[in-house]
Short mmCIF file of C-alpha atoms and ligand atoms in Angstrom, two decimals:
data_model
loop_
_atom_site.label_atom_id
_atom_site.label_comp_id
_atom_site.label_asym_id
_atom_site.label_seq_id
_atom_site.Cartn_x
_atom_site.Cartn_y
_atom_site.Cartn_z
CA MET A 1 -15.36 -15.76 -3.12
CA GLN A 2 -12.47 -16.84 -5.38
CA SER A 3 -11.36 -20.33 -4.41
CA ASN A 4 -7.78 -19.36 -3.56
CA GLU A 5 -8.84 -16.46 -1.33
CA LEU A 6 -9.49 -18.68 1.71
CA ASP A 7 -6.43 -20.83 0.92
CA ASN A 8 -4.22 -17.74 0.99
CA ARG A 9 -5.65 -16.59 4.31
CA ARG A 10 -5.25 -20.03 5.88
CA LYS A 11 -1.67 -20.34 4.64
CA ALA A 12 -0.84 -16.87 5.96
CA LEU A 13 -2.34 -17.74 9.33
CA ALA A 14 -0.41 -21.01 9.49
CA VAL A 15 2.87 -19.25 8.71
CA ASN A 16 2.18 -16.63 11.35
CA ILE A 17 1.27 -18.99 14.19
CA GLY A 18 4.31 -21.14 13.37
CA LYS A 19 5.06 -24.83 13.90
CA ASN A 20 3.64 -26.86 16.78
CA SER A 21 0.80 -24.37 17.05
CA ILE A 22 -2.92 -24.57 16.57
CA ALA A 23 -5.54 -21.88 15.99
CA ILE A 24 -9.02 -22.51 17.38
CA LEU A 25 -11.87 -20.25 16.27
CA SER A 26 -15.48 -20.16 17.31
CA SER A 27 -18.37 -18.73 15.31
CA ALA A 28 -20.62 -16.00 16.72
CA ASN A 29 -23.75 -17.05 18.58
CA ARG A 30 -27.30 -16.38 17.61
CA ASN A 31 -28.16 -12.99 19.00
CA TYR A 32 -31.53 -11.84 20.31
CA ARG A 33 -33.14 -8.41 20.16
CA SER A 34 -35.72 -9.39 22.78
CA ARG A 35 -36.84 -12.69 24.31
CA ASP A 36 -37.05 -15.05 21.29
CA VAL A 37 -36.83 -12.40 18.55
CA GLU A 38 -33.54 -12.81 16.73
CA ASN A 39 -31.33 -10.12 15.26
CA PRO A 40 -30.04 -10.89 11.77
CA PHE A 41 -27.07 -13.22 12.24
CA ARG A 42 -23.67 -11.56 11.89
CA GLN A 43 -20.63 -13.83 11.87
CA GLU A 44 -17.69 -13.00 14.13
CA SER A 45 -15.27 -11.17 11.85
CA ASP A 46 -12.17 -13.33 12.37
CA PHE A 47 -14.26 -16.46 11.88
CA LEU A 48 -15.74 -15.05 8.69
CA TYR A 49 -12.26 -14.10 7.50
CA MET A 50 -10.88 -17.60 8.06
CA THR A 51 -13.89 -19.70 6.96
CA GLY A 52 -16.18 -17.60 4.77
CA ILE A 53 -19.22 -19.14 6.52
CA SER A 54 -22.06 -17.14 8.08
CA GLU A 55 -23.58 -19.70 10.45
CA PRO A 56 -23.69 -20.07 14.24
CA ASN A 57 -22.51 -23.17 16.21
CA LEU A 58 -19.27 -23.82 14.38
CA ILE A 59 -15.70 -24.39 15.47
CA ASN A 60 -12.75 -24.14 13.12
CA VAL A 61 -9.28 -25.48 13.85
CA ILE A 62 -6.23 -24.65 11.76
CA TYR A 63 -2.77 -26.20 12.09
CA THR A 64 0.12 -27.42 9.96
CA LYS A 65 1.09 -31.08 9.65
CA ASN A 66 3.78 -32.41 7.31
CA ASN A 67 4.01 -28.94 5.75
CA ARG A 68 0.33 -29.01 4.83
CA VAL A 69 -2.24 -26.64 6.27
CA HIS A 70 -5.10 -28.56 7.85
CA THR A 71 -8.41 -26.90 8.41
CA VAL A 72 -11.07 -28.72 10.36
CA LEU A 73 -14.69 -27.69 10.83
CA PHE A 74 -17.04 -28.90 13.57
CA ARG A 75 -20.64 -28.49 12.58
CA ASP A 76 -24.01 -30.19 12.98
CA ASN A 77 -26.34 -30.89 10.10
CA THR A 78 -29.66 -29.09 10.07
CA SER A 79 -31.93 -30.63 12.70
CA THR A 80 -35.49 -31.68 11.88
CA GLN A 81 -36.79 -28.79 13.99
CA GLU A 82 -34.54 -26.30 12.18
CA LYS A 83 -35.66 -27.67 8.83
CA ILE A 84 -39.27 -27.01 9.80
CA TRP A 85 -38.70 -23.49 11.14
CA GLU A 86 -35.74 -22.19 9.14
CA GLY A 87 -35.25 -24.52 6.18
CA SER A 88 -32.14 -26.50 5.32
CA ARG A 89 -28.61 -25.20 5.33
CA LEU A 90 -25.84 -26.43 3.03
CA THR A 91 -24.83 -30.05 3.60
CA ASN A 92 -21.34 -30.84 4.90
CA LYS A 93 -20.40 -32.02 1.44
CA GLU A 94 -21.46 -28.71 -0.08
CA ILE A 95 -19.68 -26.77 2.66
CA LYS A 96 -16.49 -28.75 2.07
CA LYS A 97 -16.59 -28.08 -1.63
CA LYS A 98 -17.47 -24.42 -1.37
CA TYR A 99 -15.12 -23.46 1.47
CA GLY A 100 -12.37 -26.06 1.11
CA PHE A 101 -12.05 -27.73 4.55
CA SER A 102 -9.77 -30.74 5.02
CA GLU A 103 -12.28 -32.43 7.32
CA ILE A 104 -15.73 -31.79 8.76
CA TYR A 105 -16.95 -33.47 11.96
CA ASN A 106 -20.09 -33.29 14.03
CA TYR A 107 -19.96 -30.46 16.54
CA GLU A 108 -19.75 -32.61 19.67
CA GLN A 109 -16.75 -34.47 18.25
CA TYR A 110 -14.63 -31.39 18.95
CA HIS A 111 -13.99 -32.74 22.47
CA GLU A 112 -12.19 -35.84 21.34
CA LYS A 113 -10.54 -34.29 18.24
CA ILE A 114 -9.28 -31.10 19.84
CA GLU A 115 -8.03 -32.99 22.89
CA SER A 116 -5.90 -35.13 20.64
CA LEU A 117 -4.78 -32.21 18.44
CA LEU A 118 -3.57 -30.27 21.51
CA LYS A 119 -1.05 -33.01 22.32
CA GLY A 120 2.43 -32.02 21.22
CA LYS A 121 1.43 -28.41 20.49
CA ASP A 122 3.37 -25.59 22.12
CA ARG A 123 0.91 -22.81 21.47
CA VAL A 124 -2.82 -22.32 21.11
CA PHE A 125 -4.03 -19.17 19.32
CA MET A 126 -7.57 -18.38 20.34
CA GLU A 127 -9.98 -15.59 21.33
CA PHE A 128 -11.86 -16.16 24.57
CA ASN A 129 -15.40 -15.12 25.60
CA ILE A 130 -17.05 -16.08 22.33
CA ASN A 131 -17.78 -19.69 23.26
CA PRO A 132 -17.42 -20.16 27.07
CA LYS A 133 -17.77 -23.97 26.95
CA LEU A 134 -14.96 -24.18 24.40
CA ASP A 135 -12.85 -21.80 26.52
CA THR A 136 -13.15 -24.08 29.55
CA PHE A 137 -12.48 -27.17 27.48
CA VAL A 138 -9.32 -25.81 25.85
CA ASN A 139 -7.98 -24.35 29.09
CA LYS A 140 -8.49 -27.60 30.96
CA ASN A 141 -7.03 -29.86 28.31
CA PHE A 142 -4.08 -27.68 27.33
CA LEU A 143 -3.01 -26.75 30.85
CA LYS A 144 -3.16 -30.40 31.85
CA LEU A 145 -0.33 -30.98 29.34
CA GLY A 146 1.89 -28.70 31.42
CA ARG A 147 1.33 -25.54 29.36
CA THR A 148 0.59 -22.16 30.97
CA LYS A 149 -2.05 -19.60 30.05
CA LYS A 150 0.47 -16.79 30.02
CA LYS A 151 3.09 -18.40 27.82
CA ASN A 152 1.25 -20.91 25.70
CA ILE A 153 -2.19 -19.43 25.01
CA ILE A 154 -2.01 -16.43 22.73
CA PRO A 155 -4.80 -14.11 21.53
CA LEU A 156 -5.55 -15.04 17.92
CA SER A 157 -6.24 -11.37 17.22
CA GLN A 158 -2.49 -10.71 17.43
CA VAL A 159 -2.21 -12.60 14.14
CA THR A 160 -5.54 -11.85 12.45
CA GLN A 161 -5.26 -8.11 12.96
CA LYS A 162 -1.98 -8.13 11.05
CA LEU A 163 -3.44 -10.22 8.22
CA ARG A 164 -6.68 -8.26 7.96
CA LEU A 165 -4.86 -4.92 7.73
CA ILE A 166 -3.82 -5.55 4.13
CA LYS A 167 -6.81 -6.17 1.87
CA SER A 168 -6.77 -8.55 -1.09
CA ASN A 169 -8.33 -7.58 -4.42
CA TYR A 170 -11.40 -9.62 -3.44
CA GLU A 171 -11.78 -7.63 -0.22
CA ILE A 172 -11.25 -4.29 -1.97
CA ASN A 173 -13.99 -5.20 -4.43
CA GLN A 174 -16.42 -6.01 -1.63
CA ILE A 175 -15.74 -2.64 0.02
CA LYS A 176 -16.14 -0.91 -3.37
CA LYS A 177 -19.55 -2.55 -3.87
CA ALA A 178 -20.65 -1.51 -0.39
CA ALA A 179 -19.44 2.02 -1.14
CA GLU A 180 -21.35 2.20 -4.44
CA VAL A 181 -24.62 1.34 -2.75
CA SER A 182 -23.89 3.76 0.10
CA ILE A 183 -23.27 6.52 -2.44
CA GLU A 184 -26.65 5.86 -4.03
CA ALA A 185 -28.24 5.95 -0.55
CA HIS A 186 -26.64 9.30 0.33
CA MET A 187 -27.72 10.82 -3.00
CA ASN A 188 -31.24 9.57 -2.45
CA ALA A 189 -31.36 11.12 1.03
CA MET A 190 -30.05 14.48 -0.22
CA LYS A 191 -32.73 14.59 -2.90
CA LYS A 192 -35.48 13.69 -0.43
CA ALA A 193 -34.41 16.15 2.28
CA THR A 194 -36.52 19.22 2.85
CA PRO A 195 -37.47 21.28 5.92
CA GLY A 196 -40.40 19.77 7.81
CA ILE A 197 -39.61 16.09 7.33
CA TYR A 198 -38.08 13.98 10.10
CA GLU A 199 -34.58 12.58 10.40
CA TYR A 200 -36.00 9.04 10.51
CA GLU A 201 -37.58 9.59 7.09
CA LEU A 202 -34.11 10.15 5.66
CA ASP A 203 -32.84 7.13 7.59
CA ALA A 204 -35.63 5.13 5.90
CA GLU A 205 -34.61 6.44 2.45
CA ILE A 206 -31.08 5.25 3.14
CA LYS A 207 -32.07 1.82 4.44
CA TYR A 208 -34.41 1.41 1.47
CA ILE A 209 -31.44 1.60 -0.89
CA PHE A 210 -29.40 -0.82 1.26
CA ASN A 211 -32.24 -3.35 1.41
CA LYS A 212 -33.03 -2.99 -2.27
CA ASN A 213 -29.44 -4.04 -2.97
CA ASN A 214 -29.56 -6.94 -0.51
CA MET A 215 -27.14 -5.24 1.87
CA HIS A 216 -27.30 -4.52 5.58
CA PHE A 217 -26.25 -1.29 7.28
CA ALA A 218 -22.63 -1.47 8.45
CA TYR A 219 -23.58 0.51 11.60
CA MET A 220 -26.58 2.44 12.87
CA SER A 221 -27.14 5.48 10.63
CA ILE A 222 -26.48 8.88 12.12
CA VAL A 223 -28.94 11.42 10.73
CA GLY A 224 -28.39 14.59 12.73
CA SER A 225 -30.07 17.83 11.74
CA GLY A 226 -29.23 21.21 13.26
CA LYS A 227 -27.51 20.93 16.62
CA ASN A 228 -27.84 17.13 16.59
CA ALA A 229 -25.00 17.11 14.05
CA CYS A 230 -22.68 18.01 16.94
CA ILE A 231 -23.51 14.75 18.79
CA LEU A 232 -20.89 12.41 17.39
CA HIS A 233 -22.85 9.15 17.62
CA TYR A 234 -26.38 10.55 17.39
CA ILE A 235 -28.66 7.66 16.41
CA LYS A 236 -32.04 8.79 17.77
CA ASN A 237 -32.83 10.30 14.37
CA ASN A 238 -36.20 11.59 15.57
CA ASP A 239 -36.01 15.36 15.10
CA LYS A 240 -37.59 17.55 12.44
CA LEU A 241 -35.44 19.15 9.73
CA LYS A 242 -35.62 22.93 9.94
CA ASN A 243 -35.04 25.67 7.42
CA ASN A 244 -31.47 27.04 7.37
CA GLU A 245 -30.13 24.06 9.30
CA LEU A 246 -27.65 21.45 8.16
CA VAL A 247 -28.16 17.70 8.06
CA LEU A 248 -25.20 15.42 8.84
CA ILE A 249 -25.62 11.86 7.57
CA ASP A 250 -23.10 9.20 8.52
CA ALA A 251 -24.44 5.98 7.04
CA ALA A 252 -23.12 3.12 4.94
CA ALA A 253 -23.78 -0.40 3.79
CA GLU A 254 -22.05 -3.69 4.54
CA ASN A 255 -21.48 -6.14 1.70
CA GLU A 256 -20.40 -9.78 2.25
CA GLY A 257 -19.28 -8.67 5.71
CA TYR A 258 -17.26 -5.70 4.42
CA ALA A 259 -18.16 -2.22 5.63
CA SER A 260 -18.08 1.13 3.94
CA ASP A 261 -18.35 4.33 5.99
CA ILE A 262 -19.48 7.65 4.53
CA THR A 263 -20.49 11.03 5.93
CA ARG A 264 -21.88 14.02 4.09
CA THR A 265 -23.32 17.24 5.46
CA PHE A 266 -25.80 19.31 3.46
CA PRO A 267 -28.34 22.11 3.94
CA ALA A 268 -31.91 20.97 4.68
CA ASN A 269 -33.29 23.59 2.31
CA GLY A 270 -30.65 23.13 -0.40
CA LYS A 271 -28.65 26.33 0.24
CA PHE A 272 -25.73 26.76 2.70
CA THR A 273 -25.89 29.88 4.86
CA LYS A 274 -22.80 32.11 4.89
CA GLU A 275 -21.57 30.73 8.23
CA GLN A 276 -22.26 27.12 7.28
CA ALA A 277 -20.39 27.61 4.00
CA LEU A 278 -17.32 29.04 5.76
CA ILE A 279 -17.09 26.13 8.22
CA TYR A 280 -17.85 23.62 5.46
CA ASP A 281 -14.90 24.77 3.40
CA ILE A 282 -12.51 24.44 6.33
CA VAL A 283 -13.55 20.81 6.80
CA LEU A 284 -13.43 20.08 3.08
CA ASN A 285 -10.00 21.66 2.72
CA ALA A 286 -8.67 19.67 5.69
CA GLN A 287 -10.09 16.47 4.21
CA GLU A 288 -8.60 17.15 0.77
CA GLN A 289 -5.18 18.01 2.22
CA VAL A 290 -5.19 14.78 4.21
CA ILE A 291 -6.27 12.65 1.24
CA LYS A 292 -3.40 14.08 -0.83
CA ASN A 293 -1.06 12.70 1.81
CA VAL A 294 -2.51 9.21 2.12
CA LYS A 295 0.19 7.15 0.41
CA PRO A 296 2.77 4.47 1.15
CA GLY A 297 5.24 5.72 3.74
CA THR A 298 2.99 8.03 5.72
CA ASN A 299 1.14 7.14 8.91
CA TRP A 300 -1.79 8.12 11.15
CA LYS A 301 0.26 10.60 13.19
CA GLU A 302 1.31 12.53 10.09
CA ILE A 303 -2.13 12.75 8.57
CA HIS A 304 -3.74 13.65 11.89
CA ALA A 305 -1.25 16.52 12.21
CA ILE A 306 -2.42 17.80 8.81
CA THR A 307 -6.08 17.71 9.89
CA VAL A 308 -5.28 19.52 13.12
CA LYS A 309 -3.24 22.18 11.35
CA GLU A 310 -5.78 22.87 8.59
CA ILE A 311 -8.76 22.96 10.96
CA SER A 312 -6.88 25.18 13.41
CA LEU A 313 -5.80 27.62 10.65
CA GLY A 314 -9.37 27.82 9.37
CA LEU A 315 -10.86 28.45 12.79
CA ILE A 316 -8.18 31.03 13.62
CA LYS A 317 -9.07 32.89 10.42
CA LEU A 318 -12.70 33.04 11.55
CA LYS A 319 -11.53 34.22 15.00
CA LEU A 320 -13.02 31.13 16.62
CA LEU A 321 -9.58 30.27 18.02
CA PRO A 322 -6.78 32.59 19.27
CA ASN A 323 -4.41 33.89 16.62
CA ASP A 324 -1.44 31.68 17.56
CA LEU A 325 -1.21 28.41 15.64
CA ASN A 326 1.52 26.91 17.86
CA LYS A 327 -0.44 27.65 21.00
CA VAL A 328 -3.67 26.28 19.49
CA ILE A 329 -1.91 23.03 18.55
CA GLU A 330 0.28 22.66 21.67
CA ASN A 331 -2.58 23.30 24.06
CA LYS A 332 -5.00 21.30 21.89
CA LEU A 333 -7.42 24.25 21.81
CA TYR A 334 -8.82 22.92 18.52
CA GLN A 335 -10.32 20.01 20.47
CA GLU A 336 -13.18 22.27 21.50
CA PHE A 337 -14.36 21.90 17.87
CA PHE A 338 -12.57 18.80 16.55
CA MET A 339 -12.38 16.08 19.17
CA HIS A 340 -12.02 12.79 17.32
CA LYS A 341 -9.41 11.01 15.24
CA THR A 342 -8.83 11.71 11.54
CA GLY A 343 -10.04 8.24 10.62
CA HIS A 344 -9.73 4.53 11.19
CA TRP A 345 -9.04 1.23 9.43
CA LEU A 346 -11.97 -0.10 7.42
CA GLY A 347 -12.78 -3.72 6.55
CA LEU A 348 -14.82 -6.54 8.02
CA ASP A 349 -15.43 -4.23 10.95
CA VAL A 350 -16.28 -0.60 10.38
CA HIS A 351 -13.63 0.30 12.94
CA ASP A 352 -11.44 -2.46 11.64
CA VAL A 353 -8.72 -4.22 13.60
CA GLY A 354 -5.11 -3.10 13.39
CA GLU A 355 -2.48 -1.11 15.25
CA TYR A 356 -2.43 2.67 14.93
CA GLU A 357 0.98 3.43 16.44
CA ASN A 358 4.12 2.40 14.57
CA VAL A 359 2.28 1.39 11.40
CA THR A 360 3.36 2.84 8.07
CA PHE A 361 0.80 2.93 5.26
CA VAL A 362 1.35 0.35 2.54
CA PRO A 363 -0.71 -0.58 -0.55
CA GLY A 364 -3.82 -2.59 0.29
CA MET A 365 -4.69 -0.73 3.48
CA VAL A 366 -8.12 0.91 3.54
CA ILE A 367 -8.85 3.84 5.83
CA THR A 368 -11.48 6.49 6.38
CA VAL A 369 -10.65 10.19 6.30
CA GLU A 370 -13.25 12.06 8.30
CA PRO A 371 -12.40 15.46 9.73
CA GLY A 372 -15.19 17.48 11.30
CA ILE A 373 -15.98 20.71 13.10
CA TYR A 374 -18.68 20.73 15.77
CA ILE A 375 -19.73 24.02 17.38
CA ASN A 376 -21.94 23.08 20.27
CA SER A 377 -25.21 25.00 20.47
CA SER A 378 -24.51 25.86 24.12
CA ASN A 379 -20.95 27.07 23.51
CA LYS A 380 -21.00 30.60 24.97
CA ASN A 381 -17.37 31.20 23.89
CA VAL A 382 -18.39 31.79 20.31
CA PRO A 383 -20.75 34.35 18.72
CA LYS A 384 -24.28 33.04 18.36
CA LYS A 385 -24.19 32.86 14.57
CA TRP A 386 -21.76 29.91 14.68
CA ARG A 387 -23.53 27.85 17.32
CA GLY A 388 -25.13 24.53 16.40
CA ILE A 389 -23.11 24.04 13.22
CA GLY A 390 -21.80 20.48 12.95
CA ILE A 391 -20.01 19.29 9.82
CA ARG A 392 -18.16 16.08 9.00
CA ILE A 393 -17.03 14.82 5.59
CA GLU A 394 -15.95 11.18 5.42
CA ASP A 395 -14.57 9.14 2.55
CA ASP A 396 -13.04 5.67 2.23
CA VAL A 397 -9.51 5.61 0.89
CA LEU A 398 -7.42 2.70 -0.42
CA VAL A 399 -3.64 3.06 -0.21
CA THR A 400 -2.14 2.16 -3.60
CA LYS A 401 1.42 1.89 -4.95
CA LYS A 402 1.17 5.34 -6.50
CA GLY A 403 -0.72 7.02 -3.66
CA ASN A 404 -4.34 6.31 -3.10
CA GLN A 405 -7.75 5.70 -4.58
CA VAL A 406 -10.82 7.33 -3.01
CA LEU A 407 -13.41 4.54 -3.13
CA THR A 408 -16.26 6.95 -2.42
CA LYS A 409 -15.28 9.75 -4.75
CA LYS A 410 -18.42 9.52 -6.88
CA LEU A 411 -20.38 11.06 -4.02
CA PRO A 412 -20.19 14.86 -4.44
CA LYS A 413 -18.72 16.92 -1.64
CA LYS A 414 -18.09 20.39 -3.07
CA LYS A 415 -20.68 22.92 -1.89
CA ASP A 416 -22.13 23.73 -5.31
CA GLU A 417 -22.39 20.04 -6.24
CA ILE A 418 -24.10 19.30 -2.93
CA GLU A 419 -26.58 22.15 -3.46
CA LEU A 420 -27.30 20.91 -6.94
CA LEU A 421 -28.08 17.41 -5.68
CA CYS A 422 -30.25 18.71 -2.83
CA ASN A 423 -32.31 20.68 -5.34
CA GLN A 424 -32.88 17.67 -7.63
CA LYS A 425 -36.16 16.69 -6.01
CA THR A 426 -37.60 13.34 -7.01
N1 LIG B 501 -19.59 5.67 11.35
C1 LIG B 501 -18.72 5.68 12.45
C2 LIG B 501 -17.49 6.36 12.14
O1 LIG B 501 -17.45 7.19 11.24
O2 LIG B 501 -16.45 6.10 12.67
MN1 MN B 502 -15.69 6.41 10.25
MN1 MN B 503 -18.84 7.22 9.65
#
């Protein structure tokens, strides 16, 4: 990370919390898959944003004194037991140099230091339920100074979600790197797909590319073939790919904490059927129309209205919805086939923090654009030939001064390009 990246974030936080305020952040805890088997450690996103450190058992305090931003870390050195089982971590000196803290104390010293720092402060900015012992400690010691929970203790997320909404060049680069690896993973899966193999084999092809690039998955991969593509968060991935069925893959890598998020839908046998092709082009057209309109000055409501209109028009044309666009939109009839949002913020969290109402797009925001059409296999309202088709196309889009940049555009999405890739067997 560039050295001024953390400085800028800390300064911005200090300005936003104001004078006589203090921000207290706790790291994530170790997290177990079962009994004593640990999941890979994932830092709490706000903590990662403010400190850059991926370690458990840390507390970070940020406040301003004499117009200088102070940032204090509470942390224990590696214990002898940890050294034996897990190896050494960075020393405090190395941490201080790398991440630029004003002071580092032993973890247990937070009691005495935070108690004294709370004196004279009007407001504490903090997220609760990450570190229950710290919660109790801060509540007790701040309320004893005559402050109230309602007025004087404020969710830190109110500030961090505003800061995290606009990405720095460093952050954009991390998302771009995650996207590049995800693109390679999707291409690999398309080339490996063929009727008769299992969804989990494609999941493995995807994870292979992530691991090979030292990245983790940003979320559990969705590999849905046939009717499974209509299950929005299908993660079982244990069905067999069949001839003449589609495969929907929603999978992406996380790099340095930053997520990408990509979906492509392709034919298992490398050739779209007539019905699949017709639905595919409605989704693609909706996605392209939306992307054209992602630019400074627009907002989620406007782009969602475009998705709804384009999907409705397409489905009306195929007689899958009644021939009355106003009625289809007013009565939300399209929701039978398109039931989720157009997209979401993207960043340290795949569904990143940030308001959706009353926010106008400005340069530096990163969003996903992911329209879809899902025709449930048991939907008796539609002729049989359409049933079980599920298609979503999802790209990651950066809002720029001039409009936008599609960070995932190197991954083909036109039908003929997709077919070409699927037929490049390796
Ligand atoms: N991968 C989850 C989503 O697209 O929102
Ligand atoms: Mn998404
Ligand atoms: Mn997705």
